[in-house]
Amino acid sequence: MKPLSRRGPRRKRPVTFRLHASIVGTEPPLFRWLEVSSELFLNDLHEVIGASFGWVDRASHEFRCGPAFDDPTMERYICPEAVEDGDTAVPEEQVRLDELITTPGDTLFYLYDFADLWVHHMVLDEIKPRTAKMPRARCAGGMRDCPVDVYGGVAKY
């Protein structure tokens, strides 16, 4: 059974979303504060996450929206490689961030590397107004160095 779409309408005017992005299971916590335009598409957010955490894009990834990472009602948004492999979930380049999160406390999951299972939990912390001079995305801080790509997952970290 295909999950119901979790996508809502796009904002008429972009705002800045302040996201708290943490890697699930790391102790002490490994996280970044990301400030991104609400009009970013998920493929653009993938690039921001990769640059902020230090991933070098050697592995597949996907986004998930729902109450928990492994919830059966979760809707998945997939990378181009998964589309080419025949996965029928929603292509990430068709989905804007503001379609999935709208209110502080809303969450989104990002899975990087299906072998190592780096699960990122992103929470919308704050909504700020945007100006034309603001960057579309930036890492506004964080804690802990990220492990190297293809490292072996949280257990080895």
Coordinates of N, CA, C and O in Angstrom, one line a residue:
M1 N 0.8 -1.2 0.0 CA 0.0 0.0 0.0 C 0.9 1.2 0.0 O 1.8 1.4 0.8
K2 N 0.6 2.1 -0.9 CA 1.3 3.4 -1.0 C 0.9 4.4 0.1 O -0.3 4.6 0.2
P3 N 1.8 5.0 0.8 CA 1.4 6.0 1.8 C 0.7 7.2 1.2 O 1.0 7.6 0.1
L4 N -0.2 7.8 2.0 CA -0.8 9.1 1.5 C 0.3 10.1 1.4 O 1.2 10.2 2.2
S5 N 0.1 11.1 0.5 CA 1.0 12.2 0.3 C 1.0 13.1 1.6 O 0.0 13.4 2.1
R6 N 2.2 13.4 2.0 CA 2.3 14.4 3.1 C 2.6 15.8 2.6 O 2.9 16.7 3.4
R7 N 2.6 16.0 1.3 CA 2.9 17.3 0.8 C 1.7 18.2 0.9 O 0.6 17.9 0.6
G8 N 2.0 19.5 1.3 CA 1.0 20.5 1.3 C 1.4 21.6 0.3 O 2.3 21.4 -0.5
P9 N 0.6 22.7 0.3 CA 0.9 23.7 -0.7 C 2.2 24.5 -0.4 O 2.7 24.5 0.7
R10 N 2.8 25.0 -1.5 CA 4.0 25.8 -1.3 C 3.7 27.2 -0.8 O 2.6 27.7 -1.1
R11 N 4.7 27.8 -0.1 CA 4.5 29.1 0.4 C 4.5 30.1 -0.8 O 5.2 29.9 -1.7
K12 N 3.7 31.2 -0.7 CA 3.7 32.2 -1.7 C 5.0 33.0 -1.7 O 5.6 33.4 -2.7
R13 N 5.5 33.3 -0.5 CA 6.8 34.0 -0.3 C 7.8 33.1 0.5 O 7.4 32.6 1.6
P14 N 9.0 33.0 0.1 CA 10.0 32.2 0.8 C 10.3 32.8 2.2 O 10.3 34.1 2.3
V15 N 10.6 32.0 3.1 CA 11.1 32.4 4.4 C 12.4 31.5 4.7 O 12.8 30.7 3.9
T16 N 13.1 31.8 5.8 CA 14.2 31.0 6.1 C 13.8 30.1 7.2 O 13.2 30.5 8.2
F17 N 14.1 28.8 7.0 CA 13.9 27.8 8.0 C 15.2 27.5 8.7 O 16.2 27.3 8.1
R18 N 15.1 27.6 10.0 CA 16.3 27.1 10.9 C 16.0 25.7 11.3 O 15.1 25.4 12.0
L19 N 16.9 24.8 10.8 CA 16.7 23.4 11.1 C 17.8 22.9 12.0 O 19.0 23.2 11.9
H20 N 17.4 22.1 13.0 CA 18.3 21.3 13.8 C 18.5 20.0 13.2 O 17.5 19.2 13.2
A21 N 19.6 19.7 12.6 CA 19.8 18.4 11.9 C 20.8 17.6 12.7 O 22.0 18.0 12.9
S22 N 20.4 16.4 13.2 CA 21.2 15.6 14.1 C 21.3 14.2 13.4 O 20.4 13.7 12.8
I23 N 22.4 13.5 13.7 CA 22.6 12.1 13.2 C 22.1 11.2 14.4 O 22.6 11.3 15.5
V24 N 21.1 10.5 14.1 CA 20.4 9.6 15.1 C 21.4 8.6 15.6 O 22.1 7.9 14.9
G25 N 21.5 8.5 17.0 CA 22.3 7.4 17.6 C 23.7 7.8 18.0 O 24.4 7.0 18.6
T26 N 24.1 9.1 17.7 CA 25.4 9.5 18.0 C 25.5 10.0 19.5 O 24.5 10.6 19.9
E27 N 26.5 9.6 20.2 CA 26.7 10.0 21.6 C 28.1 10.3 21.8 O 28.9 9.4 21.7
P28 N 28.5 11.5 22.2 CA 27.6 12.7 22.3 C 27.0 13.1 21.0 O 27.5 12.7 19.9
P29 N 26.0 13.9 21.0 CA 25.2 14.2 19.8 C 26.1 14.9 18.7 O 26.9 15.8 19.0
L30 N 25.9 14.5 17.5 CA 26.5 15.1 16.3 C 25.4 15.9 15.6 O 24.4 15.2 15.1
F31 N 25.5 17.2 15.5 CA 24.4 17.9 14.8 C 24.9 19.2 14.2 O 26.0 19.6 14.4
R32 N 24.0 19.8 13.3 CA 24.3 21.0 12.6 C 23.0 21.9 12.7 O 21.9 21.4 12.7
W33 N 23.2 23.2 12.8 CA 22.1 24.2 12.6 C 22.2 24.6 11.2 O 23.2 25.1 10.7
L34 N 21.1 24.4 10.4 CA 21.1 24.8 9.0 C 20.1 25.9 8.9 O 19.0 25.8 9.4
E35 N 20.4 26.9 8.1 CA 19.5 28.0 7.8 C 19.3 27.9 6.3 O 20.3 28.2 5.5
V36 N 18.1 27.6 5.9 CA 17.9 27.3 4.4 C 16.6 28.0 4.0 O 15.6 28.2 4.7
S37 N 16.6 28.4 2.7 CA 15.4 29.0 2.1 C 14.3 27.9 2.1 O 14.5 26.7 1.7
S38 N 13.1 28.3 2.4 CA 11.9 27.4 2.4 C 11.6 26.8 1.0 O 11.0 25.8 0.8
E39 N 12.1 27.5 0.0 CA 11.9 27.1 -1.4 C 12.9 26.2 -2.0 O 12.8 25.8 -3.2
L40 N 13.8 25.7 -1.2 CA 14.8 24.7 -1.7 C 14.1 23.4 -2.0 O 13.1 23.0 -1.3
F41 N 14.5 22.8 -3.1 CA 14.0 21.5 -3.4 C 14.9 20.5 -2.7 O 16.0 20.8 -2.2
L42 N 14.4 19.3 -2.5 CA 15.1 18.3 -1.6 C 16.4 17.9 -2.2 O 17.4 17.6 -1.5
N43 N 16.6 17.9 -3.5 CA 17.9 17.6 -4.1 C 18.9 18.7 -3.7 O 20.1 18.4 -3.5
D44 N 18.4 19.9 -3.6 CA 19.3 21.0 -3.1 C 19.6 20.9 -1.6 O 20.8 21.1 -1.2
L45 N 18.6 20.5 -0.9 CA 18.9 20.3 0.6 C 19.9 19.1 0.8 O 20.7 19.2 1.7
H46 N 19.8 18.1 -0.1 CA 20.8 17.0 0.0 C 22.2 17.6 -0.1 O 23.1 17.2 0.6
E47 N 22.4 18.5 -1.0 CA 23.7 19.1 -1.2 C 24.2 19.9 0.1 O 25.3 19.9 0.5
V48 N 23.2 20.6 0.6 CA 23.5 21.4 1.9 C 23.9 20.5 3.0 O 24.8 20.7 3.7
I49 N 23.1 19.4 3.2 CA 23.4 18.5 4.3 C 24.8 17.9 4.0 O 25.6 17.8 5.0
G50 N 25.1 17.5 2.8 CA 26.4 16.9 2.5 C 27.5 17.8 2.8 O 28.5 17.4 3.5
A51 N 27.4 19.1 2.4 CA 28.5 20.0 2.7 C 28.6 20.3 4.2 O 29.7 20.5 4.7
S52 N 27.5 20.4 4.9 CA 27.5 20.7 6.3 C 28.1 19.6 7.2 O 28.7 19.8 8.2
F53 N 27.8 18.4 6.8 CA 28.2 17.2 7.6 C 29.6 16.6 7.1 O 30.2 15.8 7.8
G54 N 29.9 17.0 5.9 CA 31.2 16.5 5.3 C 31.1 15.3 4.5 O 32.1 14.6 4.1
W55 N 29.8 14.9 4.1 CA 29.7 13.7 3.2 C 30.2 14.1 1.8 O 30.0 15.2 1.4
V56 N 30.8 13.2 1.1 CA 31.3 13.4 -0.2 C 30.5 12.8 -1.3 O 30.9 12.7 -2.4
D57 N 29.2 12.5 -1.0 CA 28.3 12.0 -2.0 C 28.7 10.7 -2.7 O 28.5 10.6 -3.9
R58 N 29.2 9.8 -2.0 CA 29.6 8.5 -2.5 C 28.5 7.5 -2.4 O 28.7 6.3 -2.9
A59 N 27.4 7.8 -1.7 CA 26.4 6.8 -1.5 C 25.0 7.4 -1.8 O 24.8 8.6 -1.9
S60 N 24.0 6.4 -2.0 CA 22.7 6.8 -2.2 C 22.0 7.4 -1.0 O 22.5 7.3 0.1
H61 N 20.9 8.1 -1.2 CA 20.2 8.8 -0.1 C 18.7 8.9 -0.4 O 18.3 8.6 -1.5
E62 N 18.0 9.2 0.6 CA 16.6 9.5 0.5 C 16.1 10.3 1.6 O 16.7 10.3 2.7
F63 N 15.0 11.0 1.4 CA 14.3 11.7 2.5 C 13.0 11.0 2.8 O 12.5 10.3 2.0
R64 N 12.6 11.1 4.1 CA 11.3 10.5 4.5 C 10.6 11.5 5.4 O 11.2 12.3 6.2
C65 N 9.3 11.6 5.2 CA 8.5 12.5 6.0 C 7.4 11.7 6.7 O 6.7 10.9 6.0
G66 N 7.3 11.9 8.0 CA 6.3 11.1 8.8 C 6.7 11.2 10.2 O 7.6 11.8 10.6
P67 N 5.9 10.5 11.1 CA 6.1 10.6 12.5 C 7.4 10.0 13.0 O 7.9 10.4 14.1
A68 N 7.9 9.0 12.4 CA 9.1 8.3 12.8 C 9.8 7.7 11.5 O 9.1 7.4 10.5
F69 N 11.1 7.5 11.6 CA 11.9 7.1 10.4 C 11.3 5.8 9.8 O 11.3 5.7 8.6
D70 N 11.0 4.9 10.6 CA 10.5 3.6 10.1 C 9.0 3.4 10.1 O 8.5 2.2 10.0
D71 N 8.3 4.4 10.3 CA 6.8 4.3 10.4 C 6.3 3.9 9.0 O 6.7 4.4 8.0
P72 N 5.3 3.0 9.0 CA 4.8 2.5 7.7 C 4.0 3.6 6.9 O 3.8 3.4 5.7
T73 N 3.6 4.6 7.5 CA 2.9 5.7 6.8 C 3.9 6.8 6.3 O 3.4 7.8 5.7
M74 N 5.1 6.5 6.4 CA 6.2 7.5 6.0 C 6.1 7.6 4.5 O 6.0 6.6 3.8
E75 N 6.2 8.8 4.0 CA 6.4 9.0 2.5 C 7.8 9.2 2.2 O 8.5 9.9 2.9
R76 N 8.3 8.6 1.1 CA 9.7 8.6 0.8 C 9.9 9.5 -0.5 O 9.1 9.5 -1.4
Y77 N 11.1 10.2 -0.5 CA 11.5 11.1 -1.6 C 12.9 10.6 -2.0 O 13.8 10.7 -1.2
I78 N 13.1 10.2 -3.2 CA 14.3 9.4 -3.6 C 15.2 10.2 -4.5 O 14.8 11.1 -5.3
C79 N 16.5 9.7 -4.5 CA 17.5 10.3 -5.4 C 17.4 9.8 -6.8 O 16.7 8.8 -7.0
P80 N 18.0 10.4 -7.8 CA 17.9 10.0 -9.2 C 18.3 8.6 -9.4 O 17.7 7.9 -10.2
E81 N 19.3 8.1 -8.7 CA 19.7 6.7 -8.9 C 18.6 5.7 -8.5 O 18.5 4.7 -9.2
A82 N 17.9 6.0 -7.5 CA 16.8 5.1 -7.1 C 15.7 5.1 -8.1 O 15.1 4.1 -8.4
V83 N 15.4 6.3 -8.7 CA 14.4 6.4 -9.8 C 14.9 5.5 -11.0 O 14.1 4.7 -11.5
E84 N 16.1 5.6 -11.3 CA 16.7 4.8 -12.4 C 16.6 3.3 -12.2 O 16.4 2.5 -13.1
D85 N 16.7 2.9 -10.9 CA 16.6 1.5 -10.5 C 15.2 1.0 -10.4 O 14.9 -0.1 -10.1
G86 N 14.2 1.9 -10.7 CA 12.8 1.5 -10.7 C 12.0 1.7 -9.4 O 10.9 1.3 -9.4
D87 N 12.6 2.4 -8.5 CA 11.9 2.7 -7.2 C 10.7 3.7 -7.6 O 10.9 4.6 -8.4
T88 N 9.6 3.5 -7.1 CA 8.4 4.3 -7.5 C 8.0 5.4 -6.5 O 7.0 6.0 -6.6
A89 N 8.9 5.6 -5.5 CA 8.6 6.7 -4.6 C 8.8 8.0 -5.3 O 9.2 8.1 -6.5
V90 N 8.6 9.2 -4.6 CA 8.5 10.5 -5.2 C 10.0 11.0 -5.5 O 10.8 11.0 -4.5
P91 N 10.3 11.4 -6.7 CA 11.7 11.9 -7.0 C 11.9 13.2 -6.2 O 11.1 14.1 -6.1
E92 N 13.1 13.3 -5.5 CA 13.3 14.4 -4.6 C 13.4 15.8 -5.3 O 13.0 16.8 -4.7
E93 N 13.7 15.8 -6.6 CA 13.8 17.1 -7.3 C 12.4 17.7 -7.6 O 12.3 18.8 -8.1
Q94 N 11.4 16.9 -7.3 CA 10.0 17.4 -7.5 C 9.4 18.0 -6.2 O 8.3 18.6 -6.3
V95 N 10.1 17.9 -5.1 CA 9.5 18.3 -3.8 C 10.3 19.5 -3.2 O 11.5 19.4 -3.0
R96 N 9.5 20.5 -2.8 CA 10.1 21.6 -2.1 C 10.0 21.4 -0.6 O 9.1 20.8 -0.1
L97 N 11.0 21.9 0.1 CA 11.0 21.8 1.6 C 9.7 22.3 2.2 O 9.2 21.7 3.1
D98 N 9.2 23.5 1.7 CA 8.1 24.1 2.3 C 6.8 23.3 2.1 O 5.7 23.6 2.6
E99 N 6.8 22.3 1.3 CA 5.7 21.4 1.1 C 5.6 20.3 2.2 O 4.6 19.7 2.4
L100 N 6.7 20.1 2.9 CA 6.8 19.1 3.9 C 6.8 19.6 5.3 O 6.3 18.9 6.2
I101 N 7.5 20.7 5.5 CA 7.5 21.3 6.9 C 7.0 22.7 6.8 O 7.3 23.4 5.9
T102 N 6.2 23.0 7.8 CA 5.6 24.4 7.8 C 5.5 25.1 9.2 O 5.4 26.3 9.2
T103 N 5.6 24.3 10.2 CA 5.5 24.8 11.6 C 6.6 24.3 12.5 O 7.0 23.2 12.3
P104 N 7.1 25.2 13.3 CA 8.2 24.8 14.2 C 7.8 23.5 15.0 O 6.7 23.3 15.4
G105 N 8.7 22.6 15.0 CA 8.5 21.2 15.5 C 8.3 20.2 14.5 O 8.4 19.0 14.7
D106 N 7.9 20.6 13.2 CA 7.8 19.6 12.1 C 9.1 18.9 11.9 O 10.2 19.5 12.1
T107 N 9.1 17.7 11.5 CA 10.3 16.9 11.3 C 10.4 16.3 9.9 O 9.4 16.1 9.2
L108 N 11.6 16.0 9.5 CA 12.0 15.4 8.2 C 13.2 14.5 8.5 O 14.0 14.9 9.3
F109 N 13.2 13.4 7.8 CA 14.4 12.5 8.0 C 15.1 12.4 6.7 O 14.5 12.5 5.6
Y110 N 16.4 12.2 6.8 CA 17.3 12.1 5.6 C 18.2 10.9 5.9 O 18.9 10.8 6.9
L111 N 18.2 9.9 5.0 CA 19.1 8.7 5.1 C 20.2 8.9 4.1 O 19.9 9.0 2.9
Y112 N 21.4 8.8 4.6 CA 22.6 8.8 3.7 C 23.3 7.5 3.9 O 23.6 7.1 5.0
D113 N 23.5 6.8 2.8 CA 24.3 5.6 2.7 C 23.4 4.4 3.2 O 23.3 4.2 4.4
F114 N 22.8 3.7 2.3 CA 22.0 2.5 2.7 C 22.7 1.4 3.4 O 22.1 0.5 4.0
A115 N 24.0 1.4 3.3 CA 24.8 0.3 4.0 C 25.2 0.8 5.4 O 25.0 0.1 6.4
D116 N 25.6 2.0 5.5 CA 26.0 2.6 6.9 C 24.9 3.1 7.7 O 24.9 3.2 8.9
L117 N 23.8 3.4 7.0 CA 22.5 3.9 7.6 C 22.7 5.2 8.5 O 22.4 5.2 9.7
W118 N 23.3 6.2 7.9 CA 23.4 7.5 8.6 C 22.0 8.2 8.5 O 21.7 8.8 7.5
V119 N 21.2 8.1 9.6 CA 19.9 8.7 9.6 C 20.0 10.1 10.3 O 20.5 10.2 11.4
H120 N 19.6 11.1 9.5 CA 19.6 12.5 10.0 C 18.1 12.8 10.4 O 17.2 12.6 9.6
H121 N 18.0 13.3 11.6 CA 16.6 13.8 12.0 C 16.7 15.3 12.0 O 17.5 15.9 12.7
M122 N 15.8 15.9 11.2 CA 15.8 17.4 11.1 C 14.5 17.9 11.6 O 13.4 17.4 11.3
V123 N 14.6 18.9 12.5 CA 13.5 19.5 13.2 C 13.4 21.0 12.8 O 14.5 21.7 12.9
L124 N 12.3 21.5 12.3 CA 12.1 22.9 12.1 C 12.1 23.6 13.4 O 11.2 23.4 14.2
D125 N 13.1 24.4 13.7 CA 13.3 25.0 15.0 C 12.7 26.4 15.0 O 12.1 26.9 15.9
E126 N 12.8 27.1 13.8 CA 12.4 28.5 13.8 C 12.2 28.9 12.3 O 12.8 28.4 11.4
I127 N 11.2 29.9 12.1 CA 11.0 30.4 10.8 C 11.3 31.9 10.9 O 10.8 32.6 11.8
K128 N 12.2 32.4 10.0 CA 12.6 33.7 9.9 C 12.3 34.4 8.6 O 12.2 33.7 7.6
P129 N 12.1 35.7 8.6 CA 11.8 36.3 7.3 C 13.1 36.3 6.4 O 14.2 36.1 6.9
R130 N 12.9 36.4 5.1 CA 14.1 36.3 4.2 C 14.2 37.7 3.5 O 13.2 38.4 3.3
T131 N 15.4 38.0 3.2 CA 15.7 39.2 2.3 C 16.5 38.7 1.1 O 17.0 37.6 1.1
A132 N 16.5 39.5 0.1 CA 17.2 39.1 -1.2 C 18.7 38.9 -0.9 O 19.3 38.1 -1.7
K133 N 19.3 39.5 0.1 CA 20.7 39.4 0.3 C 21.1 38.2 1.1 O 22.3 37.8 1.1
M134 N 20.2 37.5 1.6 CA 20.5 36.3 2.4 C 20.9 35.1 1.5 O 20.3 35.0 0.4
P135 N 21.8 34.3 2.0 CA 22.2 33.1 1.2 C 21.0 32.1 1.2 O 20.2 32.1 2.2
R136 N 20.9 31.3 0.2 CA 19.8 30.3 0.1 C 20.0 29.2 1.2 O 19.1 28.6 1.6
A137 N 21.3 29.0 1.6 CA 21.6 28.0 2.6 C 22.9 28.3 3.2 O 23.8 28.8 2.6
R138 N 22.9 28.0 4.5 CA 24.2 28.1 5.3 C 24.2 27.2 6.5 O 23.1 26.9 7.0
C139 N 25.3 26.7 6.9 CA 25.5 26.0 8.1 C 25.8 27.1 9.2 O 26.8 27.8 9.1
A140 N 24.9 27.2 10.2 CA 25.0 28.2 11.2 C 25.7 27.7 12.5 O 25.7 28.4 13.5
G141 N 26.2 26.5 12.4 CA 26.9 26.0 13.6 C 26.6 24.5 13.8 O 25.9 23.9 13.0
G142 N 27.2 24.0 14.9 CA 27.0 22.6 15.1 C 27.9 22.0 16.2 O 28.7 22.8 16.7
M143 N 27.9 20.7 16.4 CA 28.8 20.1 17.3 C 29.3 18.8 16.7 O 28.5 18.0 16.1
R144 N 30.5 18.5 16.9 CA 31.2 17.3 16.6 C 31.6 17.2 15.1 O 30.8 17.5 14.3
D145 N 32.7 16.6 14.9 CA 33.1 16.3 13.5 C 32.4 15.1 13.0 O 32.1 14.2 13.7
C146 N 32.1 15.1 11.7 CA 31.4 14.0 11.1 C 32.4 12.9 10.8 O 33.5 13.2 10.4
P147 N 32.0 11.7 10.8 CA 32.9 10.6 10.4 C 33.1 10.7 8.9 O 32.4 11.3 8.2
V148 N 34.1 10.0 8.5 CA 34.4 9.9 7.0 C 33.4 9.1 6.3 O 32.7 8.2 6.9
D149 N 33.2 9.4 5.0 CA 32.2 8.6 4.2 C 32.6 7.2 4.2 O 33.8 6.8 4.3
V150 N 31.6 6.3 4.1 CA 31.7 4.9 4.1 C 32.6 4.4 5.3 O 33.5 3.7 5.2
Y151 N 32.1 4.8 6.4 CA 32.8 4.5 7.7 C 32.4 3.3 8.4 O 33.1 2.7 9.1
G152 N 31.1 3.0 8.3 CA 30.6 1.8 8.9 C 29.4 2.1 9.8 O 28.9 1.2 10.5
G153 N 28.9 3.3 9.8 CA 27.7 3.6 10.6 C 28.0 4.1 12.0 O 29.1 4.2 12.5
V154 N 26.9 4.3 12.7 CA 27.0 4.9 14.1 C 27.7 3.9 15.0 O 28.5 4.4 15.9
A155 N 27.6 2.6 14.8 CA 28.3 1.7 15.7 C 29.8 1.9 15.7 O 30.4 1.7 16.8
K156 N 30.4 2.2 14.6 CA 31.8 2.4 14.5 C 32.2 3.8 14.9 O 33.3 4.1 15.2
Y157 N 31.2 4.7 14.8 CA 31.5 6.1 15.1 C 31.8 6.2 16.6 O 32.7 6.9 17.1

